XYZ file of C-alpha atoms in Angstrom:
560
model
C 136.609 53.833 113.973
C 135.351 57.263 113.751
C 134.147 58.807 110.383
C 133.638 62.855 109.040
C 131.771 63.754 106.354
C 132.496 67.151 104.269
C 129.154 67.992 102.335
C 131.571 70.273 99.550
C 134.301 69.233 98.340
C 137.091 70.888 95.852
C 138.697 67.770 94.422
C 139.485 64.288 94.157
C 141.685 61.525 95.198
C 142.157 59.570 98.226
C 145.047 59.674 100.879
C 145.818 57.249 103.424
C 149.052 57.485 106.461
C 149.632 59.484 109.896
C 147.286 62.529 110.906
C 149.881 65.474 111.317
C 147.961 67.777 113.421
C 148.832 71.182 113.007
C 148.540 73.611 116.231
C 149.841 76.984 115.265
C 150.630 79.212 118.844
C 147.894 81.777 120.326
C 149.084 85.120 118.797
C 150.071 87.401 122.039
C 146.602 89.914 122.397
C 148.087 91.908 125.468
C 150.545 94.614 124.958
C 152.054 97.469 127.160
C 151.694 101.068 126.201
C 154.589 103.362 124.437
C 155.015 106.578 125.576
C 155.312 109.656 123.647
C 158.272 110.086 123.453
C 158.611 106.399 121.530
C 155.844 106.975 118.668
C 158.541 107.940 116.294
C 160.835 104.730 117.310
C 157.407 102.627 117.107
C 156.728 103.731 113.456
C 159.863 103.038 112.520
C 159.856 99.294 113.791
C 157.032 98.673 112.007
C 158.253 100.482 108.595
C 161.416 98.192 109.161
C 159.305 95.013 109.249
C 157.029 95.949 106.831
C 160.229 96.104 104.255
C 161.453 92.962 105.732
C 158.082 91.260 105.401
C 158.085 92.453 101.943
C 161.845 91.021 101.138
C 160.640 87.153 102.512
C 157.527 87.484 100.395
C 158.810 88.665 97.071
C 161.547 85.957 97.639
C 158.619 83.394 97.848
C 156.997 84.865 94.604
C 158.431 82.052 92.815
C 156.834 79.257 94.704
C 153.427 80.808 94.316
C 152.418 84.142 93.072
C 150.038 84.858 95.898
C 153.193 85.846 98.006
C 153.797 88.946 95.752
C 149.968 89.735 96.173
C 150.712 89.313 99.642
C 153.613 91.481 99.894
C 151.100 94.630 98.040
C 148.888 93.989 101.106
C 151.736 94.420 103.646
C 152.665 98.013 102.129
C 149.289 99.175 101.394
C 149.168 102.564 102.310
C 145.462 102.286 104.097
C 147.088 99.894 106.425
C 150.267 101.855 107.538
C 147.503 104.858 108.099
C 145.704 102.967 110.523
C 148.518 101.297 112.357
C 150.447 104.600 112.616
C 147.301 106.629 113.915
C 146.822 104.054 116.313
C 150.627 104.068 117.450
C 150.263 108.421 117.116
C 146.753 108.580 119.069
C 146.225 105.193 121.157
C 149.822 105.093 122.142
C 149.649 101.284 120.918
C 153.142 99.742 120.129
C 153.434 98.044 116.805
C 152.182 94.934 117.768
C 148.807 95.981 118.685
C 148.389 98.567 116.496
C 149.000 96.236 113.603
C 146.697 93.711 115.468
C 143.723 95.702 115.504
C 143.608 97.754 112.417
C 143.983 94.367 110.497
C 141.302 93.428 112.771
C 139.222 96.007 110.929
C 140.313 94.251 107.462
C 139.373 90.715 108.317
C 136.206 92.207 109.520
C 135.367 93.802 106.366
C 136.064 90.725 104.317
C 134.547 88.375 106.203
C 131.554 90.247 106.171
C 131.262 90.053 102.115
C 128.717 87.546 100.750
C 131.086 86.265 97.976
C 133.114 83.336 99.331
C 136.035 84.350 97.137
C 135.911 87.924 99.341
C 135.538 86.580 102.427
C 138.446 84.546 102.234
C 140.987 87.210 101.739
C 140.171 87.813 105.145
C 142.590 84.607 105.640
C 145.267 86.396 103.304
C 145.030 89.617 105.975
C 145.568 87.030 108.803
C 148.500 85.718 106.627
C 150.386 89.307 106.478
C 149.602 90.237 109.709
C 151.252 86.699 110.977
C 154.184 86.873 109.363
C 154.862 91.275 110.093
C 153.621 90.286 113.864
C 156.736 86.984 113.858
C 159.508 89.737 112.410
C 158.412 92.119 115.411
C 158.690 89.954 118.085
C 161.463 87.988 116.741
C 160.046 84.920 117.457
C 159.655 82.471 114.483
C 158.717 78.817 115.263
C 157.866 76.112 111.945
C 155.567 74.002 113.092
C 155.666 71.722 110.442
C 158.925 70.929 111.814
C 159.690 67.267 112.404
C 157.548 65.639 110.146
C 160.015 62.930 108.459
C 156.697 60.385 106.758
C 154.192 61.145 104.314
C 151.761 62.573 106.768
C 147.946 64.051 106.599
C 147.988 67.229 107.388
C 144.616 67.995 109.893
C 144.653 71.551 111.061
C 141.617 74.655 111.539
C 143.367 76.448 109.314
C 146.418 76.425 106.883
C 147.356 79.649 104.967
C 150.134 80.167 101.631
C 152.854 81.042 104.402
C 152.331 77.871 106.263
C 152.576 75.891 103.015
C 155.622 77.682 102.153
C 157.392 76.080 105.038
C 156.238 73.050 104.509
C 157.816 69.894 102.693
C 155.358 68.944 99.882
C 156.690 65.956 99.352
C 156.090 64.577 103.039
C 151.874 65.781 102.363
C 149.848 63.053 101.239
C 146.636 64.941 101.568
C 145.028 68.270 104.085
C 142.417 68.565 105.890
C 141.151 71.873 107.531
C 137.884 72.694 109.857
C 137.913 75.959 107.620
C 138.111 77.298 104.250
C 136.525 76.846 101.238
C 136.941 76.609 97.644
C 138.660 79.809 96.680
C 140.537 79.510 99.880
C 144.901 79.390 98.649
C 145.158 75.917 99.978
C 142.637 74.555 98.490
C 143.501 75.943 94.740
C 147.513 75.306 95.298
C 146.124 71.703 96.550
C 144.034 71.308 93.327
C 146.652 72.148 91.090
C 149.592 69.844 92.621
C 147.488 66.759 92.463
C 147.371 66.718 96.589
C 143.419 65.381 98.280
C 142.160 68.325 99.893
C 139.007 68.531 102.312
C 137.754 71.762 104.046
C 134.956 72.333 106.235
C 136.036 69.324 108.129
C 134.358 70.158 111.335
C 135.084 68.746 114.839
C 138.152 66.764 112.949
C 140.673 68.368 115.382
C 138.501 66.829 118.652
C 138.690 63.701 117.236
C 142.002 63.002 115.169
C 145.139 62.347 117.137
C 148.279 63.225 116.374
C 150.140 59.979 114.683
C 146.548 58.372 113.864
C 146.082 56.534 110.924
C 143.571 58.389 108.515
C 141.768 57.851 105.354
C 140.214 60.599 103.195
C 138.407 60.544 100.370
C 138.417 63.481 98.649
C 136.117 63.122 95.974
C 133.243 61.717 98.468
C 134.090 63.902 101.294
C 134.824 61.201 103.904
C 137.271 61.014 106.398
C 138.086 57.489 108.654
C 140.141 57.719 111.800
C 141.786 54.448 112.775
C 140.114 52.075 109.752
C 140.259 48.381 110.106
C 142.463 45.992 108.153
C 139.662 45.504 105.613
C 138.956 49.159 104.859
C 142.626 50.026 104.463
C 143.022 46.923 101.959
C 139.926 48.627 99.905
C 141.235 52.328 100.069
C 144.536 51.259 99.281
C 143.696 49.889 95.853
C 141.313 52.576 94.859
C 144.414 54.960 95.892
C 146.432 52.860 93.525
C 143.378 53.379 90.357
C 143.460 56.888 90.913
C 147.382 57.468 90.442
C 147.181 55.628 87.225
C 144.526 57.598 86.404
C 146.026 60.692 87.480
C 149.352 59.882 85.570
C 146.994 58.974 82.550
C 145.537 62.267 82.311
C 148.703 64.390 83.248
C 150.415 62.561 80.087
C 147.898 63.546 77.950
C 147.339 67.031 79.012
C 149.263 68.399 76.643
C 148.838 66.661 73.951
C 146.567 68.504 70.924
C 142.984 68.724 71.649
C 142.247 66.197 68.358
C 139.845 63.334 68.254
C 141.213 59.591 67.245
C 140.005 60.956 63.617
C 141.453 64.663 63.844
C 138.730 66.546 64.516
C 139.572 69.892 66.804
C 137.460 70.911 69.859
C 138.041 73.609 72.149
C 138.111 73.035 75.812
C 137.668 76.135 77.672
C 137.428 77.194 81.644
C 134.657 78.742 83.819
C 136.179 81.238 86.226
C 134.896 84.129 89.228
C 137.690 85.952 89.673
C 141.098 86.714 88.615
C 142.157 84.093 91.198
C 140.359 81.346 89.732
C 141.655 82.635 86.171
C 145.418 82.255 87.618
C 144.334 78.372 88.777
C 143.391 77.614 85.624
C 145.650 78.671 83.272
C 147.886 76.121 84.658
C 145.432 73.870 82.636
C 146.032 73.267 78.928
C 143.381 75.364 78.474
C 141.809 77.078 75.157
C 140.874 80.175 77.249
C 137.924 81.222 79.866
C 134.492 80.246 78.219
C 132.809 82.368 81.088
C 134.053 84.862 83.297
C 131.166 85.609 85.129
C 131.716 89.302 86.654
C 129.348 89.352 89.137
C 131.591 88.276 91.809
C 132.643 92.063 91.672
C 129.383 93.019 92.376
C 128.679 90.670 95.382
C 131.860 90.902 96.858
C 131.394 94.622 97.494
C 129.651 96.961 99.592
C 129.113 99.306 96.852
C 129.062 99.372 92.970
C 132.025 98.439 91.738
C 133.513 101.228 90.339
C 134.664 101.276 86.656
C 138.344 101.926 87.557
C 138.098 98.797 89.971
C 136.285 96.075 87.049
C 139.098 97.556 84.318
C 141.886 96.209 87.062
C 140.129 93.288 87.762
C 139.557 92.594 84.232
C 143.116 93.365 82.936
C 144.678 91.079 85.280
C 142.843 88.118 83.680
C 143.166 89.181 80.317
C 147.372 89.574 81.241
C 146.988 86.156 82.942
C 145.411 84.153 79.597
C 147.895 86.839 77.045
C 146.827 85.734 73.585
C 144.126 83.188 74.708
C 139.830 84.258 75.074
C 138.286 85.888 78.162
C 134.892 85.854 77.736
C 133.224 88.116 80.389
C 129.589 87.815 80.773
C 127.981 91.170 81.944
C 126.054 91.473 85.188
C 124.037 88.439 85.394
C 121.730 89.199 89.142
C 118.418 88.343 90.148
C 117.072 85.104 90.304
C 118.853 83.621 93.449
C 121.711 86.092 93.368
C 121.307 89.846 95.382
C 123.333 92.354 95.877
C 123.152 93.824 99.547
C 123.488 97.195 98.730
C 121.003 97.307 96.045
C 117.479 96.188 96.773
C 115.628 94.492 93.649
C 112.212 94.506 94.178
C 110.514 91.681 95.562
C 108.997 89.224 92.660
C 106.670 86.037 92.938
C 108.962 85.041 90.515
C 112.411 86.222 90.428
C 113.683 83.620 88.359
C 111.500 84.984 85.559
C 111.432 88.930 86.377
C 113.870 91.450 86.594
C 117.487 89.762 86.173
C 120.426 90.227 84.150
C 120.149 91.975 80.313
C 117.045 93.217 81.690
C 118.530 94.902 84.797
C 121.280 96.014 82.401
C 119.498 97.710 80.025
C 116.972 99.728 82.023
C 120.121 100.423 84.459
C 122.398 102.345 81.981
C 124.244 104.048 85.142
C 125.401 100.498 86.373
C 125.841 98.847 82.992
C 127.987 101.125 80.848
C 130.747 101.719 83.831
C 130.853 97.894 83.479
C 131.021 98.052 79.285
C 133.387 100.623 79.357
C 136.083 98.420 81.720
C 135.610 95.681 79.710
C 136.340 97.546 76.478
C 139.405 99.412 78.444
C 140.257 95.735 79.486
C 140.351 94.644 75.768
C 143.558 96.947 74.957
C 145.473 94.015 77.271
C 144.290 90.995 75.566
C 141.890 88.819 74.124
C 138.234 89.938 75.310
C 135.146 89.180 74.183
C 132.058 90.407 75.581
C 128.513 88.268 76.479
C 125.014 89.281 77.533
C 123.470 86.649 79.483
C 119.426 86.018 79.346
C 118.974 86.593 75.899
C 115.388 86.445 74.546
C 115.017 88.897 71.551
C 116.713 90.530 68.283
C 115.767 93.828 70.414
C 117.618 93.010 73.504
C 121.146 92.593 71.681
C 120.732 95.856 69.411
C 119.810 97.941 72.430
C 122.699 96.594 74.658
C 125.260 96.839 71.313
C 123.818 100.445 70.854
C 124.936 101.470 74.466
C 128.287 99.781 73.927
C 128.361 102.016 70.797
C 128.498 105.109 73.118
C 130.803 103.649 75.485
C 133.167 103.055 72.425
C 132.666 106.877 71.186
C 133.214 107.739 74.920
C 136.568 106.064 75.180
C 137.446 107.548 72.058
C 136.762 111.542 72.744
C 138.634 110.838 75.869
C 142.099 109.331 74.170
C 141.336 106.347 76.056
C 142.788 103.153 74.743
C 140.189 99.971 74.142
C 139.569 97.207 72.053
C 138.076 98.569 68.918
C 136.511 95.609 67.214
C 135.165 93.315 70.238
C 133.272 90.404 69.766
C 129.909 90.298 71.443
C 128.186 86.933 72.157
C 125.069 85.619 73.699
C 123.640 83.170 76.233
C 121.224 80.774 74.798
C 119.291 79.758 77.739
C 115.903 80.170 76.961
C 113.252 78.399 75.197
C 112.482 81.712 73.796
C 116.692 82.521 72.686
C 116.067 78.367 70.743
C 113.042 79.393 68.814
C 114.542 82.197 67.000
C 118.351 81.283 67.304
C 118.670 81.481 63.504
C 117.717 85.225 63.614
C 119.636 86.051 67.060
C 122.671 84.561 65.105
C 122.174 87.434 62.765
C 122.980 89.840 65.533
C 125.816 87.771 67.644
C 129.452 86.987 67.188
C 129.367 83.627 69.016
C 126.247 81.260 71.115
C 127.064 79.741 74.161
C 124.423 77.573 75.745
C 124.137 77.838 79.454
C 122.599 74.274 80.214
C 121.916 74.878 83.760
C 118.959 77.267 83.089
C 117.629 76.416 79.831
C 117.183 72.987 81.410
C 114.902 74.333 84.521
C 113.262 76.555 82.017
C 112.616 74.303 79.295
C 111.300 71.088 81.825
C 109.872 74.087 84.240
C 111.712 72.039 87.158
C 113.701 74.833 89.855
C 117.103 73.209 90.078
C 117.239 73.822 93.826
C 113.956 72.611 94.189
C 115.173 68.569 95.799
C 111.401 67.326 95.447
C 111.192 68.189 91.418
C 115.226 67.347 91.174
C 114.409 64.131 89.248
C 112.719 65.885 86.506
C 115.577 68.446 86.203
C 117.712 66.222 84.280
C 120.080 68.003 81.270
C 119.648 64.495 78.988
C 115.738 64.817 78.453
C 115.182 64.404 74.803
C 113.635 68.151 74.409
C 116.741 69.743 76.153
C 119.149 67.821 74.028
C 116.882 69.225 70.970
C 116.821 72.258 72.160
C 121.272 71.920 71.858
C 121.579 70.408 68.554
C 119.034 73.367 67.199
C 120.771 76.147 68.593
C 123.957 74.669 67.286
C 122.796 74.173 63.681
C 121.200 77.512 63.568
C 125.163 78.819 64.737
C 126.754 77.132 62.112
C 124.199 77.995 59.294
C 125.192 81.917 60.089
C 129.074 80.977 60.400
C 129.655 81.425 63.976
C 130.638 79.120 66.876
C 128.571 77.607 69.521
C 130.047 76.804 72.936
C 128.268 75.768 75.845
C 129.487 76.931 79.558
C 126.803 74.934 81.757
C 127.382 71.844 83.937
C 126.376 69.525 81.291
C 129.435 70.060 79.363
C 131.591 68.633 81.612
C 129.808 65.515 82.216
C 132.083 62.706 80.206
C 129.169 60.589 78.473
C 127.469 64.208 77.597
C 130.954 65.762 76.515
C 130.919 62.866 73.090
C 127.280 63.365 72.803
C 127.629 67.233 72.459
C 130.851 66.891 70.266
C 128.654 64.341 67.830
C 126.342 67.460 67.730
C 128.862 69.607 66.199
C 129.124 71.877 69.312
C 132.773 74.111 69.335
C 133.661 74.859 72.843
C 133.337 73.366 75.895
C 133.757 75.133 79.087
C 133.707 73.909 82.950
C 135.554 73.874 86.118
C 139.289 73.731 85.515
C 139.575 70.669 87.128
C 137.246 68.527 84.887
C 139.248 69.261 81.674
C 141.953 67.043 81.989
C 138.851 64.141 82.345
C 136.853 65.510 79.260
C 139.819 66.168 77.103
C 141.036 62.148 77.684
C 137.740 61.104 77.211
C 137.313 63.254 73.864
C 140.982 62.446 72.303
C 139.593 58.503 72.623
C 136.199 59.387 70.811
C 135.931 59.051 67.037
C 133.706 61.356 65.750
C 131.929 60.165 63.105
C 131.015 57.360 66.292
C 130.007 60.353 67.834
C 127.924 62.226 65.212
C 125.969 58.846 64.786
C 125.339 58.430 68.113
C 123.641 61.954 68.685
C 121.592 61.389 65.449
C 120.345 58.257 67.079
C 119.722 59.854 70.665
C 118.048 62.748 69.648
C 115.288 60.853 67.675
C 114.638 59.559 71.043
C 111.405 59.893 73.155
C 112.700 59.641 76.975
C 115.744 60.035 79.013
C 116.132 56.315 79.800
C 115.919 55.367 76.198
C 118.781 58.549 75.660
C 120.935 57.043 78.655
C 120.686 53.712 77.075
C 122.172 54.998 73.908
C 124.810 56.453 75.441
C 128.854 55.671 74.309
């Protein structure tokens, strides 16, 4: 038996049948020259599969709507530039001219820090594919033949491969590449199908026809199991479809506890992408929309024209429903590579987000003012992350007080009365919460650094990782406070950290009175099942009686 295991993985479930292995033919590299008197033809024959291209791919914009964004990249104007100078001055015919100035593209992308970037590098490969199949005429299916449930094992699987495919026959993928904003992986999340990337050296080992195991959720993969292991897969497979049908039955059903109590479950998103994956949830909106992806997925500032389009879509995607977009939120562990912060003992504690906004008005009201712009589309509010004074939020309000007058002398629509919220993630923002919710429209508690900050444990530190733990009794104080001193000035409290997507911690946090919980998309379905079952007056009694006590253990042991 041989064995893989995936260190990330995307999602859950388990799979077990025949390893499909997917071997897509070497794309022809070598081409002959045109001659003059043939650019004109050449141009042509690429125009005429370009509009072709275009035709298949808005007729696939019903499976999946990253075949329409797909079809925008096929026509966009920089790449016709580049492929017709290279047909007018290289004398390349289409082929290779189309080759190597989306050879250019991929490079581009896949030079971006931001995974999200660098994997529309696979959506250039995509286009180029399919425009490179209508010009040669040539146009093989490789998934072809496949007549069982299969695994699908391949080193790389784009939205036009999946498109041919029969859904039905997949019983799970697995790729040596790709990640977690990779097409596959979020079209894999949403239909419920086991899905492992990263998978390295699979395609060496694997066979076509052998029998395979996965297991999504721990990242393991076992090529020709024995009897036993089968037996024991097989009836955790069997668990998880009840569970899975469980949680699909109640998805949309209200977001109530067993006594009628409402809570709001929200999503945590990067990118319009990620926005469009999960609003296929029953979700209550995007609880944090955090914009910096914009930022690290470029090689420049991101212009304000450029966040307002970005912004827009998501607002379209959600229509009536919250986007909450948290404003630049760098430092710490996250850099931009085109903008050197200076270098800190400390960064964690130094110059970083609000603080980078505020004494950078060039690079935060560009941002304000998309946002704003990006309000006149939908439902936008607006958060400042790292929030440790009164000062901080009047000073950052003030400059979106120009922006606003800005907009206005220039005719340009935005959203007028826009709520602005805060982070609470500092001991600092708990201590005075009752005066900061003076000043903000909403609180939402980012768990994942007021926990390092308050136990003054790094969270990527592995040799301190058993102090960072979200349930210590001064964290959990540190919630219930900042949610109290919410309600007591009549606005909500939400909390967009890891913690609040953690089952046990979900009913703990709801006994505490807290409004809105938002996580990954895939964890809602889990919390909102687990929350529709919980009484809350159970609840409420149960965080009275952990919060009076001393140690994690004795708040674990209390746990419902």
């Amino acid at each position: 038996m041989k064995t893989w295991k995936v260190k990330k993985t995307y999602s859950r479930g388990y799979a077990l049948g025949p390893a499909r292995i997917i071997e897509k033919k070497e794309i022809r590299t070598v081409y002959d020259k045109i001659t003059g008197d043939n650019i004109t033809a050449e141009i042509k024959r690429f125009d005429e599969a370009v509009e072709e291209g275009c035709r298949e791919l808005m007729e696939l914009s019903g499976k999946s709507e990253i075949f329409a964004a797909h079809a925008a990249l096929a026509s966009d104007i920089a790449l016709r530039e580049g492929v017709e100078n290279k047909i007018k001055d290289k004398l390349m015919c289409a082929e290779e001219a189309l080759l190597e100035t989306s050879g250019e593209f991929v490079f581009i992308f896949e030079s971006m820090e931001d995974e999200y970037m660098r994997e529309r590098a696979a959506d250039m490969k995509d286009v180029c594919e399919r425009l490179l199949t209508i010009l040669s005429g040539e146009n093989e299916n490789p998934f072809e033949g496949i007549e069982e449930k299969s695994i699908i094992i391949a080193r790389e699987l784009t939205p036009s491969d999946t498109a041919k495919m029969n859904l039905k026959l997949v019983a799970g993928f697995v790729m040596e590449l790709g990640g977690a904003t990779s097409h596959v992986s979020i079209m894999a999340k949403n239909l419920g199908i086991p899905c492992l990337t990263g998978a390295e050296g699979v395609l060496k080992g694997v066979k076509d026809k052998d029998f395979i195991i996965m297991d999504a959720g721990a990242g393991e993969i076992f090529a020709e199991p024995s009897k036993d292991l089968i037996e024991e897969y097989e009836e955790k497979a069997g668990k998880w479809r009840e569970e899975e049908k469980r949680l699909r039955e109640s998805a949309g059903l209200p977001s109530l506890t067993k006594d009628g109590i409402r809570f709001e479950l929200c999503a945590n998103a990067g990118n319009p992408e990620e926005v469009r994956g999960a609003a296929e949830y029953e979700i209550d909106g995007i609880g944090l929309f955090r914009s910096e992806f914009l930022y690290m997925g470029s090689d420049h500032f991101p212009t304000e024209e450029e966040q307002f389009f970005a912004y827009k879509e998501a607002a379209c995607l959600l229509k009536d429903k919250e986007l909450t977009i948290r404003t630049l939120d760098i430092g710490g562990d996250k850099e931009l590579k085109y903008w050197q912060l200076p270098k800190e003992e400390n960064p964690f504690l130094g110059y970083r987000a609000i603080r980078i906004c505020l004494k950078e008005p060039d690079i935060f009201k560009p941002q304000l003012r998309a946002i704003l712009r990006a309000g006149a589309f939908g439902n936008v509010r607006i958060m400042y992350p790292m929030i440790t004074s009164v000062e901080e939020i009047r000073e950052a309000n003030k400059i979106l007080e120009q922006c606003k007058k800005e907009l206005e002398e220039e005719g340009i629509p935005y959203k007028k009365d826009i709520q602005t919220g805060i982070m609470i993630e500092t001991p600092a923002a708990v201590m005075i919460a009752e005066e900061l919710a003076k000043e903000a429209d909403f609180f939402s508690i980012g768990t994942n650094d007021l926990t390092q900050y308050f136990l003054a444990a790094d969270r990527g530190n592995e040799k301190v990782a058993e102090i960072y733990n979200s349930y210590h009794p001064s964290v959990l104080r540190a919630i219930a406070a900042t949610i109290r001193a919410a309600h007591k000035q009549g606005i909500k409290a939400g909390m967009c950290g890891e913690f609040a997507s953690d089952e046990k911690a979900a009913v703990l946090l709801l006994g505490m009175g807290l409004d809105e919980f938002s996580m990954s998309a895939g964890e809602i379905s889990r919390v909102k099942s687990r929350l529709r079952e919980t009484d809350y007056k159970e609840a409420k009694e149960t965080a009275d009686n952990i919060l009076s006590k001393g140690s994690v253990t004795e708040v674990i042991n209390c746990l419902i």
